[in-house]
Tab-separated table of C-alpha atoms in Angstrom:
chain	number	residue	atom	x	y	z
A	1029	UNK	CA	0.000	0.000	0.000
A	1030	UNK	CA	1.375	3.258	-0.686
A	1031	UNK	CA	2.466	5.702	1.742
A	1032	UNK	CA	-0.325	8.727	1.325
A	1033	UNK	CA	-2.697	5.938	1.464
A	1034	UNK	CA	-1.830	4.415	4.465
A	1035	UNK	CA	-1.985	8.143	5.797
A	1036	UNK	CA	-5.184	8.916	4.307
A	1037	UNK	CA	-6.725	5.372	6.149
A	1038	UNK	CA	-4.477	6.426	9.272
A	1039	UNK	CA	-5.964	10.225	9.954
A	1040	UNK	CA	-9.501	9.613	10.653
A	1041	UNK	CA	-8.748	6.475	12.788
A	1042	UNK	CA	-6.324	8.793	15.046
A	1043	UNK	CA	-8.387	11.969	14.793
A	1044	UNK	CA	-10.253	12.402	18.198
A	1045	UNK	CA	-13.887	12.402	18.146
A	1046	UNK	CA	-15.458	14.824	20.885
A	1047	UNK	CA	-18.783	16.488	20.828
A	1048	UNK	CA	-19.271	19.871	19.966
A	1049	UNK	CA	-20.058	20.682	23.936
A	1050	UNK	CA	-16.278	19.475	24.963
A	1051	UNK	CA	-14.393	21.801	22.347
A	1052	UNK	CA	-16.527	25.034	23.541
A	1053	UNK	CA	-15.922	23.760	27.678
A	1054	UNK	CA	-12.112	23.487	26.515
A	1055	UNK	CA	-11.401	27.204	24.503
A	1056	UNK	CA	-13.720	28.332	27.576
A	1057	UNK	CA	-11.114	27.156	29.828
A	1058	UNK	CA	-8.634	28.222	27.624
A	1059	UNK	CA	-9.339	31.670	26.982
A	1060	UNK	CA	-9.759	31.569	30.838
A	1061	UNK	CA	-6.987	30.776	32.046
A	1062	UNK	CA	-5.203	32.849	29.827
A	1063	UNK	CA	-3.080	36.117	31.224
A	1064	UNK	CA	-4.756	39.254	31.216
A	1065	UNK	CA	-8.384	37.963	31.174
A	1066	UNK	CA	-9.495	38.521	34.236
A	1067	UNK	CA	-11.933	36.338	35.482
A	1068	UNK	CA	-13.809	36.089	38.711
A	1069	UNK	CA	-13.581	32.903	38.950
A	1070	UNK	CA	-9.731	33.060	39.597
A	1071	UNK	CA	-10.436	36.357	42.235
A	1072	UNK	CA	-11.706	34.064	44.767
A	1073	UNK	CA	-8.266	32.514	45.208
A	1074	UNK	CA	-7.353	35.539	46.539
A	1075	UNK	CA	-9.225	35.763	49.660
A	1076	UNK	CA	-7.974	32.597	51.620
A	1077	UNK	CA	-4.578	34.599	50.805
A	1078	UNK	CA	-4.963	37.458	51.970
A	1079	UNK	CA	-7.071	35.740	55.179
A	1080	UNK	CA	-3.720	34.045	55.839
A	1081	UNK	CA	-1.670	37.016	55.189
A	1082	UNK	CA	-3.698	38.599	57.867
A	1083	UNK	CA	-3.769	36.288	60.559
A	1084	UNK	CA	0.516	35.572	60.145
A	1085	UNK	CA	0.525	39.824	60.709
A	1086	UNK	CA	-1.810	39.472	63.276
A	1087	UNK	CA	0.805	36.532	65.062
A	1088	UNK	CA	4.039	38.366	64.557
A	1089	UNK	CA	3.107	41.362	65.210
A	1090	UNK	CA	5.028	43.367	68.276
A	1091	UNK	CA	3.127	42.588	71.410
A	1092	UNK	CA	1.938	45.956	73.515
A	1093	UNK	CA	3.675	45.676	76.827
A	1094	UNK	CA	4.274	42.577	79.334
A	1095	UNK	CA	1.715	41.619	81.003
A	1096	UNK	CA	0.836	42.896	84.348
A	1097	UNK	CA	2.832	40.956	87.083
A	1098	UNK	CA	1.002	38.693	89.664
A	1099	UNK	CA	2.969	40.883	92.833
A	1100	UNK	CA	5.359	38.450	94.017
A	1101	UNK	CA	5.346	37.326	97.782
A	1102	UNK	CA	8.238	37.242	99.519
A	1103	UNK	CA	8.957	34.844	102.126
A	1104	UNK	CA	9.587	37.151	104.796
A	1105	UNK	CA	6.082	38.377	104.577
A	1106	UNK	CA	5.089	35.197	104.907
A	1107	UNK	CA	6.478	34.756	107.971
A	1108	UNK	CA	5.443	38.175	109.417
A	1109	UNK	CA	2.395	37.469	108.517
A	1110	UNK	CA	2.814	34.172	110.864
A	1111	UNK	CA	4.025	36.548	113.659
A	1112	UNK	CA	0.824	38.860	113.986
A	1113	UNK	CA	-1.022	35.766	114.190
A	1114	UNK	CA	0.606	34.201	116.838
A	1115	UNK	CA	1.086	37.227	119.221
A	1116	UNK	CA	-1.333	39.662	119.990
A	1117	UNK	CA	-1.172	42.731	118.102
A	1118	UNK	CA	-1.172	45.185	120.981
A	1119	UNK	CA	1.485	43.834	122.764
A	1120	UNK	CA	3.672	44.647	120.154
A	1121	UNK	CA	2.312	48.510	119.992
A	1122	UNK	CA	5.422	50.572	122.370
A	1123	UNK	CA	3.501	51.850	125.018
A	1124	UNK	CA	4.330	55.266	124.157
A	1125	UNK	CA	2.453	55.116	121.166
A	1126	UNK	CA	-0.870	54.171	123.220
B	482	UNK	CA	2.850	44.346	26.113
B	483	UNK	CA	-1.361	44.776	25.620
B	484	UNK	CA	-2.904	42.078	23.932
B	485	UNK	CA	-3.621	44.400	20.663
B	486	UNK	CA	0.291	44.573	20.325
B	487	UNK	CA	0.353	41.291	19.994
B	488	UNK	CA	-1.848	40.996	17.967
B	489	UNK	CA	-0.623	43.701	15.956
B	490	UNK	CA	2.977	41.689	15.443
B	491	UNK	CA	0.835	38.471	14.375
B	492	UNK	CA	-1.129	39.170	11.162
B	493	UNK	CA	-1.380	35.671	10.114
B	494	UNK	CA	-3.683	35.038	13.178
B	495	UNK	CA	-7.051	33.854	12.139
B	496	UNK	CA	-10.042	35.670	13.491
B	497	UNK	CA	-12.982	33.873	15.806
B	498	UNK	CA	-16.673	35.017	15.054
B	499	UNK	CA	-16.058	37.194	17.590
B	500	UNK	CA	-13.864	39.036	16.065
B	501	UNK	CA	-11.427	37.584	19.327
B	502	UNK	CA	-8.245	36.563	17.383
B	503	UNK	CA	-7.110	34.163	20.400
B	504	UNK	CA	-9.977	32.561	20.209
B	505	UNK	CA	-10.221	31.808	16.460
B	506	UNK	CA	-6.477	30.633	16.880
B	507	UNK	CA	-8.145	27.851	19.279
B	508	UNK	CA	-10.795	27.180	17.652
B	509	UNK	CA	-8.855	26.337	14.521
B	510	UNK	CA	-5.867	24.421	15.939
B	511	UNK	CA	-7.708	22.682	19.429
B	512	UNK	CA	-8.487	19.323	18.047
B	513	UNK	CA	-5.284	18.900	16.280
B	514	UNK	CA	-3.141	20.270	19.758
B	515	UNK	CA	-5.693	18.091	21.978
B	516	UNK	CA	-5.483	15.080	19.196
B	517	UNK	CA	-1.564	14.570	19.682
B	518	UNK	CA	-1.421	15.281	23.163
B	519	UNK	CA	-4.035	12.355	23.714
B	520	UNK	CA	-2.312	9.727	21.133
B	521	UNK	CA	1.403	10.555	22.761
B	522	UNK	CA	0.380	10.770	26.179
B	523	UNK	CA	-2.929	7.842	26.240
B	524	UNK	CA	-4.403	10.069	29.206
B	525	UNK	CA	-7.377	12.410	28.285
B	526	UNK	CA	-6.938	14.845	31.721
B	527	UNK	CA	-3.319	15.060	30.915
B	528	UNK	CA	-4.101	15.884	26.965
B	529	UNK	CA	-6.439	18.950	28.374
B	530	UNK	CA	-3.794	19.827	30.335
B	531	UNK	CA	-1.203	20.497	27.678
B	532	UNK	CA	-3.788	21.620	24.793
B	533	UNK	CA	-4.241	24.391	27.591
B	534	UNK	CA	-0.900	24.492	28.765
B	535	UNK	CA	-0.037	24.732	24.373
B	536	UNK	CA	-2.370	27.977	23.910
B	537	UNK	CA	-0.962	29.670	27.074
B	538	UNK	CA	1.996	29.105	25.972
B	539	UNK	CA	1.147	30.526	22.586
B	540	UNK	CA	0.015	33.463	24.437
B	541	UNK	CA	2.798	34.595	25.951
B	542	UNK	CA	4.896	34.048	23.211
B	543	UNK	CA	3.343	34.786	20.421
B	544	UNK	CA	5.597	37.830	19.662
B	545	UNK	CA	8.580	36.227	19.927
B	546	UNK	CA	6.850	34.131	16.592
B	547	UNK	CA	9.254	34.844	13.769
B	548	UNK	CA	7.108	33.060	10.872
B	549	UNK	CA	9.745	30.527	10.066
B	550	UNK	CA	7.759	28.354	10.249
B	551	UNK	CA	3.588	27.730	10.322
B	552	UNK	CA	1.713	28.420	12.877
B	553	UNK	CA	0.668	24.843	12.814
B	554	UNK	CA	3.932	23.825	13.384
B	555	UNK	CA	5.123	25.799	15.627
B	556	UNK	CA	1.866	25.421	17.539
B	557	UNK	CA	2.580	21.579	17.611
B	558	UNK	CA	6.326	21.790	18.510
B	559	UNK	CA	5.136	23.445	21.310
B	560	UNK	CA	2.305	20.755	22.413
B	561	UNK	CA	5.336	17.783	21.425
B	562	UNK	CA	7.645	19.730	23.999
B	563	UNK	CA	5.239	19.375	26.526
B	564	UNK	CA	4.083	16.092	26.200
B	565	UNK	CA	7.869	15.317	26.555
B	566	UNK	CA	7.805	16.980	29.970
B	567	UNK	CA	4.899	15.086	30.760
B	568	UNK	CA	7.042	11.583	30.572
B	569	UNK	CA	9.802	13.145	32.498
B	570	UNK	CA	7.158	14.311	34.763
B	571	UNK	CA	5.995	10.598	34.874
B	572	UNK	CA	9.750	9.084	35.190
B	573	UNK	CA	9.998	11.183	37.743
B	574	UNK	CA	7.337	10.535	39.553
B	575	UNK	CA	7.894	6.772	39.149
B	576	UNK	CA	11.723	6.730	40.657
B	577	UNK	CA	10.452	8.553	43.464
B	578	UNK	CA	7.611	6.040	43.935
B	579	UNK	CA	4.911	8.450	43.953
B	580	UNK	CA	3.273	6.909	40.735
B	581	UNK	CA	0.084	5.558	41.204
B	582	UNK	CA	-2.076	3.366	38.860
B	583	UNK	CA	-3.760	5.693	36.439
B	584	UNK	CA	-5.933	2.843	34.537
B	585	UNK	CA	-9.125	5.046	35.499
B	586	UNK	CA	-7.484	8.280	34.488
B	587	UNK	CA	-6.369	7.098	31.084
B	588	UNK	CA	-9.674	6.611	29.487
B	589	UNK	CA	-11.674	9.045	28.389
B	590	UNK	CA	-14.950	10.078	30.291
B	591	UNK	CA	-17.850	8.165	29.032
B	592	UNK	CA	-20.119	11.536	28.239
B	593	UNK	CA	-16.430	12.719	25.932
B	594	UNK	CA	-17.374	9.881	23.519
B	595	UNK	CA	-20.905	9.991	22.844
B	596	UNK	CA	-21.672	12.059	19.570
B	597	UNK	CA	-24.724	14.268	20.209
B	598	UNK	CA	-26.852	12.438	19.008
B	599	UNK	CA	-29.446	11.191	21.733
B	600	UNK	CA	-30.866	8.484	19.113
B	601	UNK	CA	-27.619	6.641	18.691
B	602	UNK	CA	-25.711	7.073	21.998
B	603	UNK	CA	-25.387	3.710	23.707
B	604	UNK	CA	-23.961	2.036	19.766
B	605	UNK	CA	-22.162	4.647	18.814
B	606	UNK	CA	-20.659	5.079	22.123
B	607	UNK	CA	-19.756	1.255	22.308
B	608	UNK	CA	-17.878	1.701	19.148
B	609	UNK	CA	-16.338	4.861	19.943
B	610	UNK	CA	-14.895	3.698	22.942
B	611	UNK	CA	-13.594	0.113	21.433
B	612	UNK	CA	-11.981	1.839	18.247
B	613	UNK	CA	-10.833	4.434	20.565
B	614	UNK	CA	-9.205	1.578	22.820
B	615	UNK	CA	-7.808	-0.050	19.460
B	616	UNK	CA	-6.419	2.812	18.665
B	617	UNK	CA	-4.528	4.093	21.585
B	618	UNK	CA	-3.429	0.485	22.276
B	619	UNK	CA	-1.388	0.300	18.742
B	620	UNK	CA	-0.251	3.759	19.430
B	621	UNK	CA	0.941	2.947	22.799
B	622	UNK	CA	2.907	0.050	21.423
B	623	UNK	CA	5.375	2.058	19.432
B	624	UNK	CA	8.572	3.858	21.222
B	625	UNK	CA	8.403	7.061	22.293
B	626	UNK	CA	10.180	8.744	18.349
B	627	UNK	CA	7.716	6.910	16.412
B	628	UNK	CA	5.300	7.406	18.293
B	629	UNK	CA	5.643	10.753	17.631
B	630	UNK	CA	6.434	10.611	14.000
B	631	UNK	CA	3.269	8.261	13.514
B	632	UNK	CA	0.740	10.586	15.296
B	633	UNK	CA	2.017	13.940	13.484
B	634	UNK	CA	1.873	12.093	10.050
B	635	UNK	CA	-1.334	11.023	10.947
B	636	UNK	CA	-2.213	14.729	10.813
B	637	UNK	CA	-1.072	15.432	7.478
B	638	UNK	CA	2.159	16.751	7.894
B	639	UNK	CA	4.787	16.432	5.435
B	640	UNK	CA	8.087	14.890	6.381
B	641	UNK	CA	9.882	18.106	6.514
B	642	UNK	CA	6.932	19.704	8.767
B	643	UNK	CA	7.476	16.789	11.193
B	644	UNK	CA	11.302	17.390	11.210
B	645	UNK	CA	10.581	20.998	11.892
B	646	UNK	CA	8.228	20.010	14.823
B	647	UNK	CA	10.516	17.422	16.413
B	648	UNK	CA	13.717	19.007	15.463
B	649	UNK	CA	14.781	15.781	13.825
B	650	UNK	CA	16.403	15.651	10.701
B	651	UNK	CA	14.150	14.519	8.198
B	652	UNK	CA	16.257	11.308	7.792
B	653	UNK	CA	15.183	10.486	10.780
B	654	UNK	CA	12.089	10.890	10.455
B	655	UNK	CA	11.488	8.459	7.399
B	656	UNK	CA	13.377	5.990	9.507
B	657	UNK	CA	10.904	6.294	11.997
B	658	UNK	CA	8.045	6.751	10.162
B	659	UNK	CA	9.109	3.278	8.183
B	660	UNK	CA	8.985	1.465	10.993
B	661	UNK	CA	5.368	2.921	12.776
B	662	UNK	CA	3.720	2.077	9.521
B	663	UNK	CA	5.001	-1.218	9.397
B	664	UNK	CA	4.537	-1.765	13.272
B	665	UNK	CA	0.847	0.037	12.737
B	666	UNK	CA	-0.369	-1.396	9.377
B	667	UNK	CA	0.299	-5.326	11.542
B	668	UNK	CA	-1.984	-3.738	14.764
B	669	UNK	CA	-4.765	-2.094	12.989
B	670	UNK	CA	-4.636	-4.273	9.613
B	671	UNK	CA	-8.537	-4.390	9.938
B	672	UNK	CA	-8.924	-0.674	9.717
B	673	UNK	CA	-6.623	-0.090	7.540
């Protein structure tokens, strides 16, 4: 068989065969997808983004100021406090201050 | 660059009905860009992938398009480039033992197959998908070169446009082109 015959049997076999419907969905796509068309579809990428962008400003940012201290007790207070208990107050008052 | 200067540095562009220039380019060259990426690669996602991957490509480039060649051509070189990538892609993929079993992925959707025409669906559907299996089977058989050689002669290019496309010397491609026919005329004898 000669060779433009063997082609001519050979293109239609290898052709693809898709419905009208799949050729529109795919230059869709294309035309989509391609720079400078702006499409909304590709927008919505950007707001899980710029929600993460957010929240790692958010996290790194400087914090305001320590925060406030719980006072710390000492143990000598402690154990004043253990001496009022155990002797009476006025006892320990100097009499000239009665 | 706006999209009218590149248009302006392409005047062999065909125009769509909508007067869209990018869009007639697809509409002309789509089925032969998705037809090769399908017979080279046997997996219909991954042949939508490159024809898109192809006409963004085009895109972006299209002012860097000299003309020393078709448009055709240079449209397919592109879409042969990256169904190459793909198998490295796929190499790669397998060394690193990431590949996976893609029987499912390889054939085409069902609904891809069925002409529209409601009256004839489940027959011509059967047969579609059977030749269609035939087909890529035979295709599939061939190495990688002749594969290629096979599936752009199958489109009606010239030996010199397929040497142009593959950047193969066109020796090389009758010695590869020899051997798919012989290879193909024993798998498909019924069809052909």
């Amino acid at each position: 068989m000669k060779d433009e015959e063997i082609v001519k049997k050979l293109a239609p076999l290898l052709a693809v065969r898709r419905p009208e419907e799949f050729w529109r969905r795919q230059k869709k796509n294309i035309i989509g997808a391609a720079p400078g068309h702006s499409t909304v579809s590709g927008t919505w990428l950007l707001v899980p983004a710029a929600a993460a962008a957010a929240l790692v400003i958010f996290l790194a940012r400087e914090p305001r100021g320590p925060a406030p201290e719980a006072r710390a007790v000492s143990p000598a207070f402690l154990e004043h406090l253990d001496l009022l208990s155990d002797m009476d107050v006025l006892e320990a008052v100097p009499e000239k201050e009665l | 660059m706006t999209r009218t200067g590149k248009e302006e540095t392409s005047p062999s562009l065909p125009a769509g009905p909508g007067g869209d220039r990018f869009a007639g380019l697809i509409e002309e060259h789509q089925r032969r860009v998705y037809a090769l990426a399908l017979r080279l690669t046997g997996n219909a996602a991954a042949a939508d992938d490159i024809t898109q991957e192809t006409f963004i490509a085009v895109w972006k480039h299209l002012e860097s398009f000299r003309g020393d060649s078709s448009l055709k051509t240079w449209l397919l070189r592109i879409a042969a480039n990256k169904v190459r990538s793909y198998w490295r892609w796929k190499k790669l993929r397998s060394w690193a033992g990431l590949g996976r079993e893609e029987a499912e992925e390889d054939a085409p959707a069902l609904e891809d197959l069925i002409p529209d025409r409601p009256g004839s669906r489940p027959e011509a559907a059967a047969l579609a998908a059977d030749m269609e299996r035939r087909v890529q089977a035979a295709i599939s058989l061939l190495p990688p070169r002749q594969r290629e050689v096979a599936v752009l002669r199958a489109q009606e290019l010239s030996i010199a446009e397929i040497a142009v496309t593959l950047g193969m010397a066109e020796g090389t491609v009758k010695a590869n082109w020899f051997e798919a026919r012989k290879k193909l005329t024993g798998l498909l004898g019924e069809y052909l």
